[in-house]
CSV table of C-alpha atoms and ligand atoms in Angstrom, one decimal:
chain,number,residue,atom,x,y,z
A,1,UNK,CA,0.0,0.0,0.0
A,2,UNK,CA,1.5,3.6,-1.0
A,3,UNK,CA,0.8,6.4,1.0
A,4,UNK,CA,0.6,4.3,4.8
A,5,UNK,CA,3.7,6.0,6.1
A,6,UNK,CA,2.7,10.0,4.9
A,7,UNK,CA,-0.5,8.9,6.4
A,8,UNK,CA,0.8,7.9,9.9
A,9,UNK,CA,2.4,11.0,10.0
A,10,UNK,CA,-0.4,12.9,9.7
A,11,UNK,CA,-2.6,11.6,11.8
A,12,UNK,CA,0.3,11.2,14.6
A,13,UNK,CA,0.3,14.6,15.2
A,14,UNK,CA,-3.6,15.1,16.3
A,15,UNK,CA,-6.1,17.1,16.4
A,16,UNK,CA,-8.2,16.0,13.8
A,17,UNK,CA,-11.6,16.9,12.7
A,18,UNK,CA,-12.5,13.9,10.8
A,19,UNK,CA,-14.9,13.2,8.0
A,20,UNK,CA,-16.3,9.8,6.9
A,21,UNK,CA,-18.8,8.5,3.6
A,22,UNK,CA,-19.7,5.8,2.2
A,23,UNK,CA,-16.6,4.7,1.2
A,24,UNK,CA,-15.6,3.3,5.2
A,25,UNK,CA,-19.2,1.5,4.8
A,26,UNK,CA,-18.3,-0.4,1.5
A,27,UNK,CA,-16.4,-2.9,3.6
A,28,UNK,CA,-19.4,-3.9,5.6
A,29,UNK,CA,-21.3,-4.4,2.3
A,30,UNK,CA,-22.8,-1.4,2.0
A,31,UNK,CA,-22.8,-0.2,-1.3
A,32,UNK,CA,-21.6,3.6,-1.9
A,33,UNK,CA,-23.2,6.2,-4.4
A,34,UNK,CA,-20.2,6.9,-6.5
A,35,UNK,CA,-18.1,4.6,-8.9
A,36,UNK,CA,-14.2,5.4,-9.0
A,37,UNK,CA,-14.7,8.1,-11.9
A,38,UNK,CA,-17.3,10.1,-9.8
A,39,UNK,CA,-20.7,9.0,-11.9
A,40,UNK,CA,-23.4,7.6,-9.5
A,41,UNK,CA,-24.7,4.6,-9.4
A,42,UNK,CA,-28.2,5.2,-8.6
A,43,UNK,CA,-30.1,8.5,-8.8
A,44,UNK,CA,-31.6,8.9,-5.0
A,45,UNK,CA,-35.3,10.1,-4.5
A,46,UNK,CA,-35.2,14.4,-3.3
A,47,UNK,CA,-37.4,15.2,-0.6
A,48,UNK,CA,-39.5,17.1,-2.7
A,49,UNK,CA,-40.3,13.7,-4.9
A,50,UNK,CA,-40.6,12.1,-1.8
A,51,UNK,CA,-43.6,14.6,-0.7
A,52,UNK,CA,-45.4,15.1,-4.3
A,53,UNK,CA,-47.0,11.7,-4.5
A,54,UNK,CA,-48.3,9.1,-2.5
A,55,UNK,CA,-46.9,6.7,-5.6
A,56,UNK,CA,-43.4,7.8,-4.6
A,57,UNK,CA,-43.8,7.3,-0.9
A,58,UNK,CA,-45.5,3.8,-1.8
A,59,UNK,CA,-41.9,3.5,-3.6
A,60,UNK,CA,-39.4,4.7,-1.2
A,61,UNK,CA,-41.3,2.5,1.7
A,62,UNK,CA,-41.4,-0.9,-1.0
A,63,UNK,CA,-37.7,-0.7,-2.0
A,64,UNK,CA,-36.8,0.5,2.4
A,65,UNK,CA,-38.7,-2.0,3.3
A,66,UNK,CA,-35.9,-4.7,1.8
A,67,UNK,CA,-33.4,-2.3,1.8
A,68,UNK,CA,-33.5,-1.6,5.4
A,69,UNK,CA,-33.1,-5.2,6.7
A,70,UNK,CA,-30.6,-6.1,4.4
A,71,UNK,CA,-28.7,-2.7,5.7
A,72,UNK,CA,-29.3,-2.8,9.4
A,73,UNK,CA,-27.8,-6.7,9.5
A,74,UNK,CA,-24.3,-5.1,8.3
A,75,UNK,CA,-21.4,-4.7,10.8
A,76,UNK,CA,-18.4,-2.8,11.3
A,77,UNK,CA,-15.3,-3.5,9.5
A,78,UNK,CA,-11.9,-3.0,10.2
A,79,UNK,CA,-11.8,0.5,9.0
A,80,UNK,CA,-14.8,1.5,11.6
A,81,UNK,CA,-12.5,-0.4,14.3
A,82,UNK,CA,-9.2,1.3,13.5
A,83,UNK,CA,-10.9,5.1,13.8
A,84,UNK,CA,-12.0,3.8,17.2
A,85,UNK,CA,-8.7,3.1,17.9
A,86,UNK,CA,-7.0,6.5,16.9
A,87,UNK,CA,-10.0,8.2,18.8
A,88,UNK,CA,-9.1,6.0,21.5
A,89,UNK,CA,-5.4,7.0,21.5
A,90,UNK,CA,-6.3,10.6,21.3
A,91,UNK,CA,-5.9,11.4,17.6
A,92,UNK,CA,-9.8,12.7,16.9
A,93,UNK,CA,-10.8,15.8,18.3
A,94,UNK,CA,-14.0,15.5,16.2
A,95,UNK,CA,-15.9,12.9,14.2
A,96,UNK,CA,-18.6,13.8,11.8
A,97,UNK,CA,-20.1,11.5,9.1
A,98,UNK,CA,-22.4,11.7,6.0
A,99,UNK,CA,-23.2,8.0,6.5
A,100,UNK,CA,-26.6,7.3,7.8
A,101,UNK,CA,-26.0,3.4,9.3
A,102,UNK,CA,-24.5,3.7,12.8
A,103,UNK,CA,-21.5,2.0,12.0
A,104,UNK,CA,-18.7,4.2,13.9
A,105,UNK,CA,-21.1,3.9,16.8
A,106,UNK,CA,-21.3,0.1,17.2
A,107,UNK,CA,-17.2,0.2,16.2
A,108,UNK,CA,-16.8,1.8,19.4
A,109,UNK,CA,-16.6,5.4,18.3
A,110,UNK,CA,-17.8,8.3,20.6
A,111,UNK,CA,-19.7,11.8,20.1
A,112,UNK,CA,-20.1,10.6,16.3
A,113,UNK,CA,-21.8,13.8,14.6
A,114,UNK,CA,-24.3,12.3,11.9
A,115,UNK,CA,-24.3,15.2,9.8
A,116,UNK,CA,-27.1,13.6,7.8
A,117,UNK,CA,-29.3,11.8,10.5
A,118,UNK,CA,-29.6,8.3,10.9
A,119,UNK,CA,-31.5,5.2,9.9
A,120,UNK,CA,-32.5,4.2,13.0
A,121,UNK,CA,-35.6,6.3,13.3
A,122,UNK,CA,-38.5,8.0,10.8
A,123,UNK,CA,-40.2,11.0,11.3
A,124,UNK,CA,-43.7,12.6,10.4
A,125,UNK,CA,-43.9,15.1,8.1
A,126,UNK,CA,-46.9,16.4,9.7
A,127,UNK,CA,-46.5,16.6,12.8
A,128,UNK,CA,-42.9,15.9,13.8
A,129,UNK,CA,-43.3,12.7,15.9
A,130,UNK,CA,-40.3,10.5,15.8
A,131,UNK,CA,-40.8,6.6,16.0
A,132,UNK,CA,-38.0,4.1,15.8
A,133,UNK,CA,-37.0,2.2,12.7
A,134,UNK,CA,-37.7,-1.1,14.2
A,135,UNK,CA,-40.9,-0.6,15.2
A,136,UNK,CA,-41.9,1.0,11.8
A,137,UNK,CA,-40.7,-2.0,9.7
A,138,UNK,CA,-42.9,-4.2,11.8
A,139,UNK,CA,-46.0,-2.6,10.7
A,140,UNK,CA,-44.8,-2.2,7.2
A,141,UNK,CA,-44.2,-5.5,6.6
A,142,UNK,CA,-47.2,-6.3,8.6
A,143,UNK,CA,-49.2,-4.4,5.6
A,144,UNK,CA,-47.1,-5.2,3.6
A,145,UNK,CA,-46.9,-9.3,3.0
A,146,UNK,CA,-46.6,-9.0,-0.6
A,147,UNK,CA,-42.6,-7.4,-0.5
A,148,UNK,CA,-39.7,-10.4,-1.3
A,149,UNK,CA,-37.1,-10.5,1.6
A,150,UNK,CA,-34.5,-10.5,-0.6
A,151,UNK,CA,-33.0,-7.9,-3.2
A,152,UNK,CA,-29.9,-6.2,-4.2
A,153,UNK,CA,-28.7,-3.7,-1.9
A,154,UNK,CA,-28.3,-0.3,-3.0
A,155,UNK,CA,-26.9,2.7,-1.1
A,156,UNK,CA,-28.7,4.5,1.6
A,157,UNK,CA,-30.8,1.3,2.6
A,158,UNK,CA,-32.2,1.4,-0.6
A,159,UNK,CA,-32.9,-2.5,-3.0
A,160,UNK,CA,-33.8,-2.9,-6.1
A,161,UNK,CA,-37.9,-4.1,-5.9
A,162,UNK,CA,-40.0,-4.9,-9.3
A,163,UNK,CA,-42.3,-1.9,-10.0
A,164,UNK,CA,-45.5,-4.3,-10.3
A,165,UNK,CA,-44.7,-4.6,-6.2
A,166,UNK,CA,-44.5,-1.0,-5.2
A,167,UNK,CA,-48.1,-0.3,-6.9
A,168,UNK,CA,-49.7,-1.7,-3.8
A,169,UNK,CA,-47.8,-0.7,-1.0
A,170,UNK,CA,-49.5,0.4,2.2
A,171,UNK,CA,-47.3,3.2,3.5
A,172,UNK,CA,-47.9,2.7,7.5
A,173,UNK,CA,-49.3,6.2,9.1
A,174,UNK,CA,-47.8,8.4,11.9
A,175,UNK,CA,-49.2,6.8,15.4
A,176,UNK,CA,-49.7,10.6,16.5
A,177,UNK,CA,-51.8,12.1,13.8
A,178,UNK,CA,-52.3,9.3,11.1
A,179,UNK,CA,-50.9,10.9,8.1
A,180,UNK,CA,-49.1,8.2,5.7
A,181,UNK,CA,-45.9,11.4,5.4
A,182,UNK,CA,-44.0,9.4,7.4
A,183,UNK,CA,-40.1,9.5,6.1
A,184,UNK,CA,-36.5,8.2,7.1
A,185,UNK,CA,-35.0,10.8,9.6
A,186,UNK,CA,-32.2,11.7,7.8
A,187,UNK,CA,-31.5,14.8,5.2
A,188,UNK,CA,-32.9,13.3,2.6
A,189,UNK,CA,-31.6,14.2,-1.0
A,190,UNK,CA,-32.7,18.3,-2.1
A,191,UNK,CA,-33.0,18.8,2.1
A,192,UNK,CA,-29.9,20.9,3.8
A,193,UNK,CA,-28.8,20.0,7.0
A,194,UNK,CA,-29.4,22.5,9.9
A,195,UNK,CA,-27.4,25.5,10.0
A,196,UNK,CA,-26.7,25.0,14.2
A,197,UNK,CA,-25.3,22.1,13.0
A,198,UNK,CA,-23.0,23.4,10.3
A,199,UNK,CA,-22.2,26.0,12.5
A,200,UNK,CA,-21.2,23.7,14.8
A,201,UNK,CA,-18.9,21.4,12.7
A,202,UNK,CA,-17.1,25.0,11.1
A,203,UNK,CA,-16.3,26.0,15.0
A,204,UNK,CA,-14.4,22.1,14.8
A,205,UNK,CA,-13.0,22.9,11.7
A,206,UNK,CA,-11.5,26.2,13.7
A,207,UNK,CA,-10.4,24.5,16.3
A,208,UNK,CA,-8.4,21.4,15.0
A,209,UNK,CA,-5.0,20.8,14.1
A,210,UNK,CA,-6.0,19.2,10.1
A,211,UNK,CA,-9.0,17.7,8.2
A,212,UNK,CA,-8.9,13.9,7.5
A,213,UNK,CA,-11.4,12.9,5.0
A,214,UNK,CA,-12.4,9.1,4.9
A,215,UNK,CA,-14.3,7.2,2.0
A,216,UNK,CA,-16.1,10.7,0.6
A,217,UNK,CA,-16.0,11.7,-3.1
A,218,UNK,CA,-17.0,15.1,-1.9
A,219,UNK,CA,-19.7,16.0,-4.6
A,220,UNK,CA,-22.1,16.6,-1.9
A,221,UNK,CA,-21.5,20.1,-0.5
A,222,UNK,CA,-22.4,19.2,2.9
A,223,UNK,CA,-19.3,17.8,3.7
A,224,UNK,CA,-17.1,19.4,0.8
A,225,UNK,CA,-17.3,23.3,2.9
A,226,UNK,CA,-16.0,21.5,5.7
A,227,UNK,CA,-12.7,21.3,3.7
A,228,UNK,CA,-13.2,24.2,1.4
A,229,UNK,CA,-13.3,25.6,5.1
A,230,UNK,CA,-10.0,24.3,6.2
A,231,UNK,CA,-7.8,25.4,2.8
A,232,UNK,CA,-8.7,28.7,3.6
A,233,UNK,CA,-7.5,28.8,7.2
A,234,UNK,CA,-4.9,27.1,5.3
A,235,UNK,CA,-4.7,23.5,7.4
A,236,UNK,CA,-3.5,21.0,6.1
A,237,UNK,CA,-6.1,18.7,4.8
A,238,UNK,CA,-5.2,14.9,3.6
A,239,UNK,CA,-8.1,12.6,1.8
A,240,UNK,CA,-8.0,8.8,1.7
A,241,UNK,CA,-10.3,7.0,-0.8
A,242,UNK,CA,-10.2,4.8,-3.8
A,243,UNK,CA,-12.0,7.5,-6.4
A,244,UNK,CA,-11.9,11.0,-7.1
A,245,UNK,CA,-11.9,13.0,-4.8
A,246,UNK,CA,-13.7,16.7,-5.2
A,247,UNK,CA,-10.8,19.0,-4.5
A,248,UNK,CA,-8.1,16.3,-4.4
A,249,UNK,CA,-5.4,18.6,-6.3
A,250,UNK,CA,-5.7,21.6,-3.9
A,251,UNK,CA,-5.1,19.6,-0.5
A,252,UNK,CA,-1.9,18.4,0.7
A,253,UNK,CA,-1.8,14.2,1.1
A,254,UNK,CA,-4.1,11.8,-0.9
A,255,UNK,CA,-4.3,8.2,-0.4
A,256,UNK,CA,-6.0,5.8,-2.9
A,257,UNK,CA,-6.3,2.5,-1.3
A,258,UNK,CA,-8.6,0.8,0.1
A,259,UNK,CA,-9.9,2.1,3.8
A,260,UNK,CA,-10.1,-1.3,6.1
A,261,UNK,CA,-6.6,-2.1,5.3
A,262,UNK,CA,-5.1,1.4,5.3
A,263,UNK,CA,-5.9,2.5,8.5
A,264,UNK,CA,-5.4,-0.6,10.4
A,265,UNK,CA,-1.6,-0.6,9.0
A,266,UNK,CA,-2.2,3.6,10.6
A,267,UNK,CA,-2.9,2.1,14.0
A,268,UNK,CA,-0.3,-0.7,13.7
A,269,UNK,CA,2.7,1.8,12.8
A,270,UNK,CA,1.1,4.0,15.9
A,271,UNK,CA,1.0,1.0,18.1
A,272,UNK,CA,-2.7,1.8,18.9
A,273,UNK,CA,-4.1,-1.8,20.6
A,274,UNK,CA,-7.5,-2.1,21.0
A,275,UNK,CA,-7.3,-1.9,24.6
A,276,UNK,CA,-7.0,2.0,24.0
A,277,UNK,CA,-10.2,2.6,22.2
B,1,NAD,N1,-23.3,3.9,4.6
B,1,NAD,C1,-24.1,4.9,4.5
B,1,NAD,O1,-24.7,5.3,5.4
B,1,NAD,C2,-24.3,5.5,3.1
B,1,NAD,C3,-24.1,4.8,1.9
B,1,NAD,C4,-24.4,5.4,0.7
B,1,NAD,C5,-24.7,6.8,0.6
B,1,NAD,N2,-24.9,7.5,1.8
B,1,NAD,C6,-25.3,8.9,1.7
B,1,NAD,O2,-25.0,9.4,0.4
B,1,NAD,C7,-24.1,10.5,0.3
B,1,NAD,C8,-22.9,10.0,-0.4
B,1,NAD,O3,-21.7,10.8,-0.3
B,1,NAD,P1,-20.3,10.2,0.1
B,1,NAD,O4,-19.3,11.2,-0.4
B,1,NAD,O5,-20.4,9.8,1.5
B,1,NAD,O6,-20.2,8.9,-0.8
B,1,NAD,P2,-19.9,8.6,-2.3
B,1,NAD,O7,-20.5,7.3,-2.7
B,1,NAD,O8,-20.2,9.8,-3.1
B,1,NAD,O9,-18.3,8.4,-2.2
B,1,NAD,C9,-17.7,7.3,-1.7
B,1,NAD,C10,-16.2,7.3,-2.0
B,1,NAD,O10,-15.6,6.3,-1.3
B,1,NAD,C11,-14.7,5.5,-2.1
B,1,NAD,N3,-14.7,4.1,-1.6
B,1,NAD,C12,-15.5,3.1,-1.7
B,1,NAD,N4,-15.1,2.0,-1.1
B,1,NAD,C13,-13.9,2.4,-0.5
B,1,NAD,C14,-13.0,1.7,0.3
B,1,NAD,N5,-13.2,0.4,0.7
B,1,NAD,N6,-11.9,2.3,0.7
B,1,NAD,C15,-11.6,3.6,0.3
B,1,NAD,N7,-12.5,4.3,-0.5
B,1,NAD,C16,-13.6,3.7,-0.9
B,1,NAD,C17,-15.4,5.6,-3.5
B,1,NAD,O11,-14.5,5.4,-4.5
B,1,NAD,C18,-15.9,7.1,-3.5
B,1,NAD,O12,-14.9,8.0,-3.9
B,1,NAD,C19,-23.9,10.9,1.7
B,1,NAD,O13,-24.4,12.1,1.9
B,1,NAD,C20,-24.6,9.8,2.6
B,1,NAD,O14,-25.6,10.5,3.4
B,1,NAD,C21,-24.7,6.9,3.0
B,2,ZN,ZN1,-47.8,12.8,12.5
C-alpha cells in the first residue's frame, strides 16, 4: 500500500476533525453512491419527490422496506474499528459522518456527529413525531406481506424491488396524527442539514489541528465546505479513498487505497491496541 507512512504522520500529530462517507461503509457491504470516476450509481429520490405523491412514498417505503433489513444486519469493519482506535489514542478531536448506518457507533466510536441523520428512526412530516425504525418496519411488513425479503442492496438502505410490487404498497401512518408522510430521519436528498449544525462542525474545523477525510467523493457540499473551510485557514487537509476526490489537487496528502486495510496498517505503525479505544 502507497501512501501508509505520509499517512501515519499525519494523523500522529492530532487534532483532527474527521470526515467519513460511504466509502468506510463499502467494507461492511454497504454499497456507496459513487463509482471510481465520480458518476453515480443510482439517482436517489429528493425530498420534494418524496412529498409530491403518494406513488413515490409507496416506492421509497417498497424498495426501504428490503433495503433496510438487508442494511441494518451489516457490521463494522476494520476500518470503523481502527478510527475507534485513533479516537481511542487521542488522535480525533471530532468525528462527523455523512453515512446514515450507525457503523462508527457500534465500532466503538464516541460523540459521532451524523451530519445527515440516521437510519434508525423515521419521522412525520406532519406533525414531527419521531418513532424508531424497528418498530416501523414491523407494521410495514405487517401491511405489507406482498414485499420479497431478498434484493440487491443499494446505497442509503435502498434495494432494487419490481415496480409491479410497489403499486400496492401500504405506507404505515404516523401513530400521532395518522398521516401516511412518514419519512426516514435523515437529510434526505434536495434537504440541507441544519445551519446550528453546520455552525457547529465550522467551529471544529477552527479548532483542530488538520481535516482527515475518509471514504467521501465530496460531490455533496455538505461535507465538501468543511474542507473548502480548512484550505482557507490554510490546514493541512489529507483525503484517503479509492475514487476521485472533489478538491483532491488543492489539499496536501491523498491516499487511494482501500480504507479497512489502510488505517489498520495507521494504528499498527502508531501502536494503537484495541485496549486503547
Ligand atoms: N453507509 C451509508 O450510510 C451511506 C451509503 C451510501 C450513501 N450514503 C449517503 O450518500 C451520500 C454519499 O456521499 P459520500 O461522499 O459519502 O459517498 P460517495 O458514494 O459519493 O463516495 C464514496 C467514496 O468512497 C470511495 N470508496 C468506496 N469504497 C472504498 C474503500 N473500501 N476504501 C476507500 N475508499 C472507498 C469511493 O471510490 C468514493 O470515492 C452521503 O451524503 C450519505 O448520506 C450513506
Ligand atoms: Zn404525525
Amino acid at each position: 500500500m502507497s501512501g501508509v507512512a505520509e499517512l501515519t504522520d499525519f494523523v500522529r500529530a492530532g487534532g483532527l476533525f474527521v470526515l467519513t462517507g460511504a466509502g468506510i461503509s463499502t467494507e461492511s457491504g454497504i454499497p456507496d453512491y459513487r463509482r471510481p470516476d465520480g458518476t453515480r450509481r443510482t439517482v436517489p429520490m429528493t425530498y420534494q419527490q418524496f412529498l409530491a405523491t403518494h406513488e413515490a412514498r409507496q416506492r421509497y417505503w417498497a424498495r426501504s422496506a428490503v433495503g433496510w433489513e438487508i442494511f441494518d444486519a451489516a457490521e463494522p469493519n476494520v476500518g470503523h474499528v481502527a478510527l475507534a482506535r485513533l479516537q481511542g489514542g487521542g488522535l480525533v478531536d471530532h468525528l462527523v459522518t455523512q453515512n446514515v448506518d450507525g457503523l462508527h457507533a457500534r465500532a466503538g466510536a464516541r460523540d459521532v456527529t451524523e451530519l445527515h441523520g440516521s437510519l434508525e428512526h423515521v419521522v412525520c412530516v406532519a406533525c414531527g413525531t419521531r418513532e424508531g425504525r424497528r418498530g416501523f418496519q414491523v407494521r410495514l411488513r405487517e401491511l405489507n406481506p406482498q414485499l420479497p425479503t431478498q434484493a440487491r442492496l443499494l446505497a442509503d438502505g435502498d434495494a432494487d424491488v419490481a415496480v409491479e410490487l410497489e403499486r400496492g404498497v401500504i405506507v404505515p401512518a404516523c401513530l400521532r396524527c395518522k398521516a401516511t408522510t412518514v419519512k426516514p430521519d435523515v437529510v434526505m436528498f434536495g434537504e440541507s442539514v441544519a445551519p446550528e449544525v453546520v455552525e457547529a462542525q465550522m467551529r471544529a474545523v477552527e479548532r483542530c489541528r488538520g481535516v482527515l477525510v475518509l471514504g467521501s467523493s465530496l460531490k455533496v457540499m455538505s461535507g465538501y465546505r468543511f474542507v473548502l473551510a480548512a484550505l482557507k485557514q490554510q490546514k493541512p487537509v489529507a483525503l484517503v479513498g479509492l475514487g476521485a476526490m472533489r478538491g483532491e489537487e488543492r489539499v496536501d496528502l491523498v491516499v487511494r487505497e482501500p480504507l479497512g486495510p489502510t488505517l489498520t496498517a495507521v494504528c499498527d505503525a502508531l501502536g494503537l491496541d484495541l485496549a486503547t479505544s
